[in-house]
mmCIF file with all atom_site columns, C-alpha atoms in Angstrom:
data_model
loop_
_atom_site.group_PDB
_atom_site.id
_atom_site.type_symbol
_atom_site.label_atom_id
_atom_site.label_alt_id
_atom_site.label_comp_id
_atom_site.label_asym_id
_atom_site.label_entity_id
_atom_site.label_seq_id
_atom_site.pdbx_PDB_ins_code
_atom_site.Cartn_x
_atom_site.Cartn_y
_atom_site.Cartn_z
_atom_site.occupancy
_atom_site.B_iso_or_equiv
_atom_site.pdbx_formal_charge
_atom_site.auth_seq_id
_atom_site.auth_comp_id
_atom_site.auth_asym_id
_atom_site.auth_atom_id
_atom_site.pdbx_PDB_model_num
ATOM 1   C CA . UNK A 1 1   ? 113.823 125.867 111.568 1.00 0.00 ? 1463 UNK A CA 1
ATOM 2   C CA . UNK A 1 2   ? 110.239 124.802 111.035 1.00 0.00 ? 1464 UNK A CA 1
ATOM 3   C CA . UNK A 1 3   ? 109.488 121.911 109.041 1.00 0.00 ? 1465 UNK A CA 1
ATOM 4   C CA . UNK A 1 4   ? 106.901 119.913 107.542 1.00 0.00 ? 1466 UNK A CA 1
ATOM 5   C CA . UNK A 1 5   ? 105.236 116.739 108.515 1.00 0.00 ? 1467 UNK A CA 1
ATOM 6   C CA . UNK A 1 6   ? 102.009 115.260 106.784 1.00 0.00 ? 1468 UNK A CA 1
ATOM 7   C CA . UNK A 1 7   ? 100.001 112.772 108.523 1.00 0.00 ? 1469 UNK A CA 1
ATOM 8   C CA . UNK A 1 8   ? 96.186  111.104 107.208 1.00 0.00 ? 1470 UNK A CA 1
ATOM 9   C CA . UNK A 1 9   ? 93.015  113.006 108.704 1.00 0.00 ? 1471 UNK A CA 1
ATOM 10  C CA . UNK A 1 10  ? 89.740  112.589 108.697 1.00 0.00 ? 1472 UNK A CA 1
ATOM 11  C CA . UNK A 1 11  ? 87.623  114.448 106.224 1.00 0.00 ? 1473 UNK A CA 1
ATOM 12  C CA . UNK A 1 12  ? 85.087  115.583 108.430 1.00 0.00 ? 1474 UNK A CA 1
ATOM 13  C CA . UNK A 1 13  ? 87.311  117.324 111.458 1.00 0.00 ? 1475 UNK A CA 1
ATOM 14  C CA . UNK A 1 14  ? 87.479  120.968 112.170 1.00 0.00 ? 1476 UNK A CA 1
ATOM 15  C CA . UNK A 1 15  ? 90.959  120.947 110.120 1.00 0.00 ? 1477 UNK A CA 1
ATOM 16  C CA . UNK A 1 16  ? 89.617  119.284 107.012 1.00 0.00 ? 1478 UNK A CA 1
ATOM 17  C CA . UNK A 1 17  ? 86.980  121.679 107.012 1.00 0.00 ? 1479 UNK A CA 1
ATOM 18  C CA . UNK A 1 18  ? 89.191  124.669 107.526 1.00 0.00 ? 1480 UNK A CA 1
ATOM 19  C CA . UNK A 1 19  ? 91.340  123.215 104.866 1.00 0.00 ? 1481 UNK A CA 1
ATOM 20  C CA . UNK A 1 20  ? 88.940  122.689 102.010 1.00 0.00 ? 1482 UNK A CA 1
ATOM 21  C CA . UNK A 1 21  ? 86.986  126.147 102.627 1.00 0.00 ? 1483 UNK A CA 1
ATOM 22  C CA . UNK A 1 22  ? 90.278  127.758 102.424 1.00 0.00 ? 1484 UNK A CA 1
ATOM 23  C CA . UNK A 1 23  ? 91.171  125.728 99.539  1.00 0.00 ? 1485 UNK A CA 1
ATOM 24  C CA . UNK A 1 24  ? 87.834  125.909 97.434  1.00 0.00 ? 1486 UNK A CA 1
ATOM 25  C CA . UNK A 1 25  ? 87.401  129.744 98.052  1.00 0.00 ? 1487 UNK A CA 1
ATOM 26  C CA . UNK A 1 26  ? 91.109  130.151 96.287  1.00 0.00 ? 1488 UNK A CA 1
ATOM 27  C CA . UNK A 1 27  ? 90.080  127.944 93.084  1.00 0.00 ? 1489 UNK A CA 1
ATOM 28  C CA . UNK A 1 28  ? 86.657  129.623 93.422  1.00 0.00 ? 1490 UNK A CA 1
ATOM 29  C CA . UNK A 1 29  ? 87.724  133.706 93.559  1.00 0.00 ? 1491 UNK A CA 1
ATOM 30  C CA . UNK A 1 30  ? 90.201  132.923 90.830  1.00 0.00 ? 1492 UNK A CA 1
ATOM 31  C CA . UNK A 1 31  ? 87.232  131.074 88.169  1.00 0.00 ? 1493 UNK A CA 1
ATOM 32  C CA . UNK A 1 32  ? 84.832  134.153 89.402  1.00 0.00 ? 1494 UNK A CA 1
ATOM 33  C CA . UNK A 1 33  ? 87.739  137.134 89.032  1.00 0.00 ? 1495 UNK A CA 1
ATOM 34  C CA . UNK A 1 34  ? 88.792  135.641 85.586  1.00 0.00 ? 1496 UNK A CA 1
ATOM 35  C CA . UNK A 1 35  ? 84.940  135.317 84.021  1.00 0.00 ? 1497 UNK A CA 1
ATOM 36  C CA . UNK A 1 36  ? 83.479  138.186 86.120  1.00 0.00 ? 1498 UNK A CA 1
ATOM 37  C CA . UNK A 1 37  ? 85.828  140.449 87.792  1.00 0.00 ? 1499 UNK A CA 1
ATOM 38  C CA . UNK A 1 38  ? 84.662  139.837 91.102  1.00 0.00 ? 1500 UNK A CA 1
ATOM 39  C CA . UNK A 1 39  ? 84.955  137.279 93.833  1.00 0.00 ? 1501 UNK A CA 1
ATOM 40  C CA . UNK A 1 40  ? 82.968  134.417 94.316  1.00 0.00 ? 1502 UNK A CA 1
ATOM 41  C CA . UNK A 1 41  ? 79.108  135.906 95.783  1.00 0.00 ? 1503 UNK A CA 1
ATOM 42  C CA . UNK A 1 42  ? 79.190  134.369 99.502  1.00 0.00 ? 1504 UNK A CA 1
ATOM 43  C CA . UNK A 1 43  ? 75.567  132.020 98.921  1.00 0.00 ? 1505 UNK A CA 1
ATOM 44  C CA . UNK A 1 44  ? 77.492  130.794 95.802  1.00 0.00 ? 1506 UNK A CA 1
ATOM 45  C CA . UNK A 1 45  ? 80.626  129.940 97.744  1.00 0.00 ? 1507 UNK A CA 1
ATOM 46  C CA . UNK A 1 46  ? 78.778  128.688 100.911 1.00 0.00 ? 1508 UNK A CA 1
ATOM 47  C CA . UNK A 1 47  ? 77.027  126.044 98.257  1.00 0.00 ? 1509 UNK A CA 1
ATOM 48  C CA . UNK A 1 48  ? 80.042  125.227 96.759  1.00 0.00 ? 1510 UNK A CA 1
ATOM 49  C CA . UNK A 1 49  ? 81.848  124.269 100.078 1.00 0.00 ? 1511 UNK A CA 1
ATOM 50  C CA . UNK A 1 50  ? 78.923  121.621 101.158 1.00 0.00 ? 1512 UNK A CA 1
ATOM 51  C CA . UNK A 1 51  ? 78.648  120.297 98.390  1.00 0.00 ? 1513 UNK A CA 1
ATOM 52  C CA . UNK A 1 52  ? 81.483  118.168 98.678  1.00 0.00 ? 1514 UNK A CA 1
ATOM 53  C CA . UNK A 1 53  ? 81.141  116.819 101.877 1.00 0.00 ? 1515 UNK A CA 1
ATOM 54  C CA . UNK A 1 54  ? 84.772  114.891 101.044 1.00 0.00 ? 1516 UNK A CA 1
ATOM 55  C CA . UNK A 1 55  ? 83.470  111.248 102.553 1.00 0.00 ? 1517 UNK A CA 1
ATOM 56  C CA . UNK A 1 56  ? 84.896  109.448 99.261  1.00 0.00 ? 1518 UNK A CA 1
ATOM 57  C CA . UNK A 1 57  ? 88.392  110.631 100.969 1.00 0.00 ? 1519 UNK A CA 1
ATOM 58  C CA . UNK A 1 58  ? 87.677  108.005 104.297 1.00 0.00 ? 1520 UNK A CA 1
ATOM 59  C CA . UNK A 1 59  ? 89.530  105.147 104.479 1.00 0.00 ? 1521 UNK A CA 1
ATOM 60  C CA . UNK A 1 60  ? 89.763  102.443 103.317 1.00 0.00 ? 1522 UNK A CA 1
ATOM 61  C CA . UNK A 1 61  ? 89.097  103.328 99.754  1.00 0.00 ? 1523 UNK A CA 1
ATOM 62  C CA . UNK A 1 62  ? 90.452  106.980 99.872  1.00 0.00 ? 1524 UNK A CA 1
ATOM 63  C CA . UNK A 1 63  ? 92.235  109.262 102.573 1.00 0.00 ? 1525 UNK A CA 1
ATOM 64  C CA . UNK A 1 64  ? 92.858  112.911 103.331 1.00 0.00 ? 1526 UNK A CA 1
ATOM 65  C CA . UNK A 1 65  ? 96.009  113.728 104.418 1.00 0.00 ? 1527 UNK A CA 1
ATOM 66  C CA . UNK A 1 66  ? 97.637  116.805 106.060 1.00 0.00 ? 1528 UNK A CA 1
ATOM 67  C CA . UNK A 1 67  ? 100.581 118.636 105.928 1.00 0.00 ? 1529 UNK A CA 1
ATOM 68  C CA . UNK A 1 68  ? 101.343 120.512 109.166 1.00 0.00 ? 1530 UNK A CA 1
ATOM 69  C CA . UNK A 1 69  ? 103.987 123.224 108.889 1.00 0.00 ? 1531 UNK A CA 1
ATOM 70  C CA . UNK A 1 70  ? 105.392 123.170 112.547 1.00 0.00 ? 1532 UNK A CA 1
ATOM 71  C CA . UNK A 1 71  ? 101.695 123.440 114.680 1.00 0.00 ? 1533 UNK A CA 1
ATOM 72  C CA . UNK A 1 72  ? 100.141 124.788 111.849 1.00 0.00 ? 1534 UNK A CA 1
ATOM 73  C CA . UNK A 1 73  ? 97.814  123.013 109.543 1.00 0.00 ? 1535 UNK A CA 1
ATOM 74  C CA . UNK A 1 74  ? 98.716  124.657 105.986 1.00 0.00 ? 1536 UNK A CA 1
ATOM 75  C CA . UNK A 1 75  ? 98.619  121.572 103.203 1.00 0.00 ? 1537 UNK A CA 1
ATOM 76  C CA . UNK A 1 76  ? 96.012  119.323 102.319 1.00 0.00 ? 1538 UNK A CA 1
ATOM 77  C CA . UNK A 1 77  ? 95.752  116.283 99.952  1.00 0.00 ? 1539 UNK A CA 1
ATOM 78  C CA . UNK A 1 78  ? 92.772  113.652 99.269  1.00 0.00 ? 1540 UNK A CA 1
ATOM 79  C CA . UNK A 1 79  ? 93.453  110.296 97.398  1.00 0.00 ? 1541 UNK A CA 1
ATOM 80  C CA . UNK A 1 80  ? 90.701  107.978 96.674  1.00 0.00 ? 1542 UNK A CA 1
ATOM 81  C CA . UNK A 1 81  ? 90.693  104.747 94.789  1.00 0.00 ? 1543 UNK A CA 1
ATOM 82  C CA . UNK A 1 82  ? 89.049  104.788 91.444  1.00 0.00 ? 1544 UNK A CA 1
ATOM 83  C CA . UNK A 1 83  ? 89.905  101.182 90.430  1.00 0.00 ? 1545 UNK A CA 1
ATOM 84  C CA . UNK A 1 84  ? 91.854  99.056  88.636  1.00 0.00 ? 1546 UNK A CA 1
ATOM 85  C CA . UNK A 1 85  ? 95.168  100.038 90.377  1.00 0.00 ? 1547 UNK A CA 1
ATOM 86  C CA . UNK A 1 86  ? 94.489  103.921 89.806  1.00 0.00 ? 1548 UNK A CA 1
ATOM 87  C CA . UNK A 1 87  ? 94.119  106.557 92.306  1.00 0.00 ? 1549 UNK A CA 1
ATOM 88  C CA . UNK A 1 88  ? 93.197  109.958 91.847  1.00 0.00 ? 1550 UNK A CA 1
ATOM 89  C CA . UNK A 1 89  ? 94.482  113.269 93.854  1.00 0.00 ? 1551 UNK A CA 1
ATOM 90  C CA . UNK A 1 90  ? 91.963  115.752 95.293  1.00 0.00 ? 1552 UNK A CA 1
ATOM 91  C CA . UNK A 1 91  ? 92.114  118.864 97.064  1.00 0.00 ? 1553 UNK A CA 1
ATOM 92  C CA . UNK A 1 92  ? 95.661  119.556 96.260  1.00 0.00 ? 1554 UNK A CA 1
ATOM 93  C CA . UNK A 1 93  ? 96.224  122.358 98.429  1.00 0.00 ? 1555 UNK A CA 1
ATOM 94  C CA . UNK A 1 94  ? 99.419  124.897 99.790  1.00 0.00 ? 1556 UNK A CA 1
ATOM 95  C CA . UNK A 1 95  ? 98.306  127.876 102.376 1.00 0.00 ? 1557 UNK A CA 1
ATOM 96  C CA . UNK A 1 96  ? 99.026  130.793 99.905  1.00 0.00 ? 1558 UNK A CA 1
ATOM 97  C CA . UNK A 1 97  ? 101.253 132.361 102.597 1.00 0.00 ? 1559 UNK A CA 1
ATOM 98  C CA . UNK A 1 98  ? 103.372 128.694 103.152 1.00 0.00 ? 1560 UNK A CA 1
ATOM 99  C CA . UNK A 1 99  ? 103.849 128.632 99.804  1.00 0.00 ? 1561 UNK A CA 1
ATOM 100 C CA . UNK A 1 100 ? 107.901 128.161 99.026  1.00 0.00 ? 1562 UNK A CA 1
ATOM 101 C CA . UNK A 1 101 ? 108.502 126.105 102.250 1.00 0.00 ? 1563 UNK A CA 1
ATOM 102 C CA . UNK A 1 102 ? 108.479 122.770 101.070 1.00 0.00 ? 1564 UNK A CA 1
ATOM 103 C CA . UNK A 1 103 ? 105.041 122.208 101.938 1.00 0.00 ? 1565 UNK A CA 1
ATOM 104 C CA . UNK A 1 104 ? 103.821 120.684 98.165  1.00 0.00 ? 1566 UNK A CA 1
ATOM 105 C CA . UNK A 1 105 ? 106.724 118.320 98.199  1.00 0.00 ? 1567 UNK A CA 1
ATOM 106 C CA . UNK A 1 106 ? 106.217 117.066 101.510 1.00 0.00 ? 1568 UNK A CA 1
ATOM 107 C CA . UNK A 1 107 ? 102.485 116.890 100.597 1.00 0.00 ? 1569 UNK A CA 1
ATOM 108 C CA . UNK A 1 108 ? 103.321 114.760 97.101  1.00 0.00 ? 1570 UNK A CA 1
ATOM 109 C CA . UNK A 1 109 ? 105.850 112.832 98.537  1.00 0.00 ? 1571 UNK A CA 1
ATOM 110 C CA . UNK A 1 110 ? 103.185 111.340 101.506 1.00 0.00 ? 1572 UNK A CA 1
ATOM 111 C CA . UNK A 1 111 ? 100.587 110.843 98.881  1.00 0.00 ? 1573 UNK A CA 1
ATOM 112 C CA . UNK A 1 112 ? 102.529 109.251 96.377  1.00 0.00 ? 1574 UNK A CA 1
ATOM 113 C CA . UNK A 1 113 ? 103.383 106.820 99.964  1.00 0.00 ? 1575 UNK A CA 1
ATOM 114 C CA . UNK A 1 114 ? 99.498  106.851 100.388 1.00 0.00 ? 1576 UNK A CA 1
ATOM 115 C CA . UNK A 1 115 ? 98.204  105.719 97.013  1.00 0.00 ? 1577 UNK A CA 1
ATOM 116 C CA . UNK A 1 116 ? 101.499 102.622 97.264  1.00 0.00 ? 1578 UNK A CA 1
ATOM 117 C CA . UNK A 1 117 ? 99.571  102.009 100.593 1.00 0.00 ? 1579 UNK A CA 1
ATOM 118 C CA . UNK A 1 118 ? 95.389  101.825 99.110  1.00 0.00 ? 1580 UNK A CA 1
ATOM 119 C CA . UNK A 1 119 ? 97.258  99.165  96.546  1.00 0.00 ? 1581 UNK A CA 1
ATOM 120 C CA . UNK A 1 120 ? 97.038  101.701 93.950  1.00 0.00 ? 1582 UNK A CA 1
ATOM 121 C CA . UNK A 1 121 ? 99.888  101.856 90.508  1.00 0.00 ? 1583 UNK A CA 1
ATOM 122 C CA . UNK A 1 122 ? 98.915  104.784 89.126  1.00 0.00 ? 1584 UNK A CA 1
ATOM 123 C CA . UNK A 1 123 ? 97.946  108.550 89.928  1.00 0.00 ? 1585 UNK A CA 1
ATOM 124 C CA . UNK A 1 124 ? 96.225  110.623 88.308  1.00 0.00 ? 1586 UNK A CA 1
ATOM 125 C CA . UNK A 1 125 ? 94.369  114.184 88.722  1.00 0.00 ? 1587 UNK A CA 1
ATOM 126 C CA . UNK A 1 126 ? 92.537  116.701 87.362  1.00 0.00 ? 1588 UNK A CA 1
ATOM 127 C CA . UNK A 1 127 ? 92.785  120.450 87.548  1.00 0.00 ? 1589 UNK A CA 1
ATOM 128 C CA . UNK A 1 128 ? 91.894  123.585 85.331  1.00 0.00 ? 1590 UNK A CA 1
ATOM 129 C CA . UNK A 1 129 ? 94.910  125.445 83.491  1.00 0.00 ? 1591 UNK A CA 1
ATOM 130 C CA . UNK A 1 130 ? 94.618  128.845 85.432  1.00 0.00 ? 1592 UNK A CA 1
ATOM 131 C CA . UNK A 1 131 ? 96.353  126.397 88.355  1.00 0.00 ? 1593 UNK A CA 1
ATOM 132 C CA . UNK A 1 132 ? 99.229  127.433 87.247  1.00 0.00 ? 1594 UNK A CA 1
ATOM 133 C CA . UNK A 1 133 ? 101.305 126.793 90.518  1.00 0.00 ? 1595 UNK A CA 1
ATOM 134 C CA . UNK A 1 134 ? 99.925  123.362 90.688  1.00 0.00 ? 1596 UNK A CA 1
ATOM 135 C CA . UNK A 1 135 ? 100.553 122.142 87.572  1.00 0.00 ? 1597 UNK A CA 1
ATOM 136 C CA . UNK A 1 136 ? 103.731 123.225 88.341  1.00 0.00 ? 1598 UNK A CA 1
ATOM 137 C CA . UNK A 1 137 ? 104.009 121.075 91.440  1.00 0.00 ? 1599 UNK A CA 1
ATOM 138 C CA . UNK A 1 138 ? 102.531 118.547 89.529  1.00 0.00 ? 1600 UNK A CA 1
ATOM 139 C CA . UNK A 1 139 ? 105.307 118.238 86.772  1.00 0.00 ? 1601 UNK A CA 1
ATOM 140 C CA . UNK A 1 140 ? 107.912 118.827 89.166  1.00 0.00 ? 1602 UNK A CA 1
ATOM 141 C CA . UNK A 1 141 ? 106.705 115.656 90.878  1.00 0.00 ? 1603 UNK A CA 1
ATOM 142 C CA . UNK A 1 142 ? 106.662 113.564 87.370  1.00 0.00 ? 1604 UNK A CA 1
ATOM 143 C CA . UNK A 1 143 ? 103.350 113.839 86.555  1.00 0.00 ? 1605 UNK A CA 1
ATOM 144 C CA . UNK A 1 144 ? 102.400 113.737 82.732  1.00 0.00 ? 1606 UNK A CA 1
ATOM 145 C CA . UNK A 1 145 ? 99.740  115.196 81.046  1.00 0.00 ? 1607 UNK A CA 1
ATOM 146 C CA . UNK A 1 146 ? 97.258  111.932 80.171  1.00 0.00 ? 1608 UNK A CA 1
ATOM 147 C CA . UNK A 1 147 ? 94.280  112.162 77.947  1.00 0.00 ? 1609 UNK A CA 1
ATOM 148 C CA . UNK A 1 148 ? 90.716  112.473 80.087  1.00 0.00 ? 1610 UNK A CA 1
ATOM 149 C CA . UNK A 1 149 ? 89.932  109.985 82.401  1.00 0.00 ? 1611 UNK A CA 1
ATOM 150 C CA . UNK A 1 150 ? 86.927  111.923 83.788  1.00 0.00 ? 1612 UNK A CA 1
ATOM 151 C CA . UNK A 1 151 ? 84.786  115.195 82.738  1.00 0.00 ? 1613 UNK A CA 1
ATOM 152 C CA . UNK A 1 152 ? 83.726  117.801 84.917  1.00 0.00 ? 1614 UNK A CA 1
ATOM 153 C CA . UNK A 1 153 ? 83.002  121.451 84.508  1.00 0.00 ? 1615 UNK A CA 1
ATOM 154 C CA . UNK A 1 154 ? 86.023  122.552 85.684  1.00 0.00 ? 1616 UNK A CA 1
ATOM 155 C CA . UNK A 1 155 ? 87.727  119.654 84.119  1.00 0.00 ? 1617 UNK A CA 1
ATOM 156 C CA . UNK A 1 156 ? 90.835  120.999 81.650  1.00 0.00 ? 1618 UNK A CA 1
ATOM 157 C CA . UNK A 1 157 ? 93.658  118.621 81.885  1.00 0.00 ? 1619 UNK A CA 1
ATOM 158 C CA . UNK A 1 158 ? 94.628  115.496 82.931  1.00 0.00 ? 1620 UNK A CA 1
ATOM 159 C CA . UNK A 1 159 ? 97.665  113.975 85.062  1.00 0.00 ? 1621 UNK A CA 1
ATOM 160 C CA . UNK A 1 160 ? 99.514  110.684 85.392  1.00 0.00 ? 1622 UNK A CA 1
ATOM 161 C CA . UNK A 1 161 ? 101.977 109.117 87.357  1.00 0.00 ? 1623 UNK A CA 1
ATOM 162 C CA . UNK A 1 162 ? 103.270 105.478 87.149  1.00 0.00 ? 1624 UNK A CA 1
ATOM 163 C CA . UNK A 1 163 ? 103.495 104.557 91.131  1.00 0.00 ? 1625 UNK A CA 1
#
């Protein structure tokens, strides 16, 4: 039986990259399907990727880590420190097709461990309603919808977690 193991990474190898493009072009086709019908145009989605080169997730004020479902890399998380004993989650991320395994849980789980470890008390996140199976994970995990801590255009609702 294959199982899950999630270990830290660093943001800028081959697997992060493969990682977030997989994970922004999801969020991204979903925001461009619901307010235009059609996927995300490729110059828009190539922009989109750079732009967040992910170096706020290096050590030692943030980490990526990732879950690896046997020798496959299919999970992602990024934590970075945001002061005054509060982290905040990034890149939340399940391979569509690993979704169901265990993967999220194994992914929370190691970066609830990660934020205890960067000194952090307190989790928090953002993420836009249509994430429906994240919020999901999110709740299911004890996370608590918190007023805004941050604003961003894809900003919609908040998350805490006492650590």
């Amino acid at each position: 039986m294959t199982s899950w193991t999630v270990r830290p990474e660093p943001y800028d190898s081959a697997t992060a990259a493969a990682l977030w493009r997989a994970y922004y072009t999801e969020v991204s086709d979903r925001w461009y399907v619901r307010e235009t019908g059609r996927g995300t145009p490729p110059g828009e989605l190539e922009r989109g990727v750079a732009a967040e080169g992910g170096s706020d997730l290096a050590p030692p004020s943030g980490t990526l880590l990732v879950g690896w479902y046997g020798e496959v890399p299919g999970a992602s998380a990024g934590l970075r420190l945001l002061g005054s004993g509060r982290a905040e989650l990034k890149r939340v991320y399940v391979h569509g097709a690993l979704r169901g395994s265990g993967g999220g849980t194994a992914l929370m789980t190691a970066a609830e461990e990660a934020a205890r470890d960067l000194g952090a008390r307190e989790l928090v996140l953002d993420t836009r309603l249509d994430l429906v199976e994240a919020r999901a994970l999110y709740t299911r995990h004890g996370f608590r919808e918190i007023p805004a801590y941050a604003s961003g255009p894809y900003s919609e609702i908040w998350y805490g977690k006492q650590l």
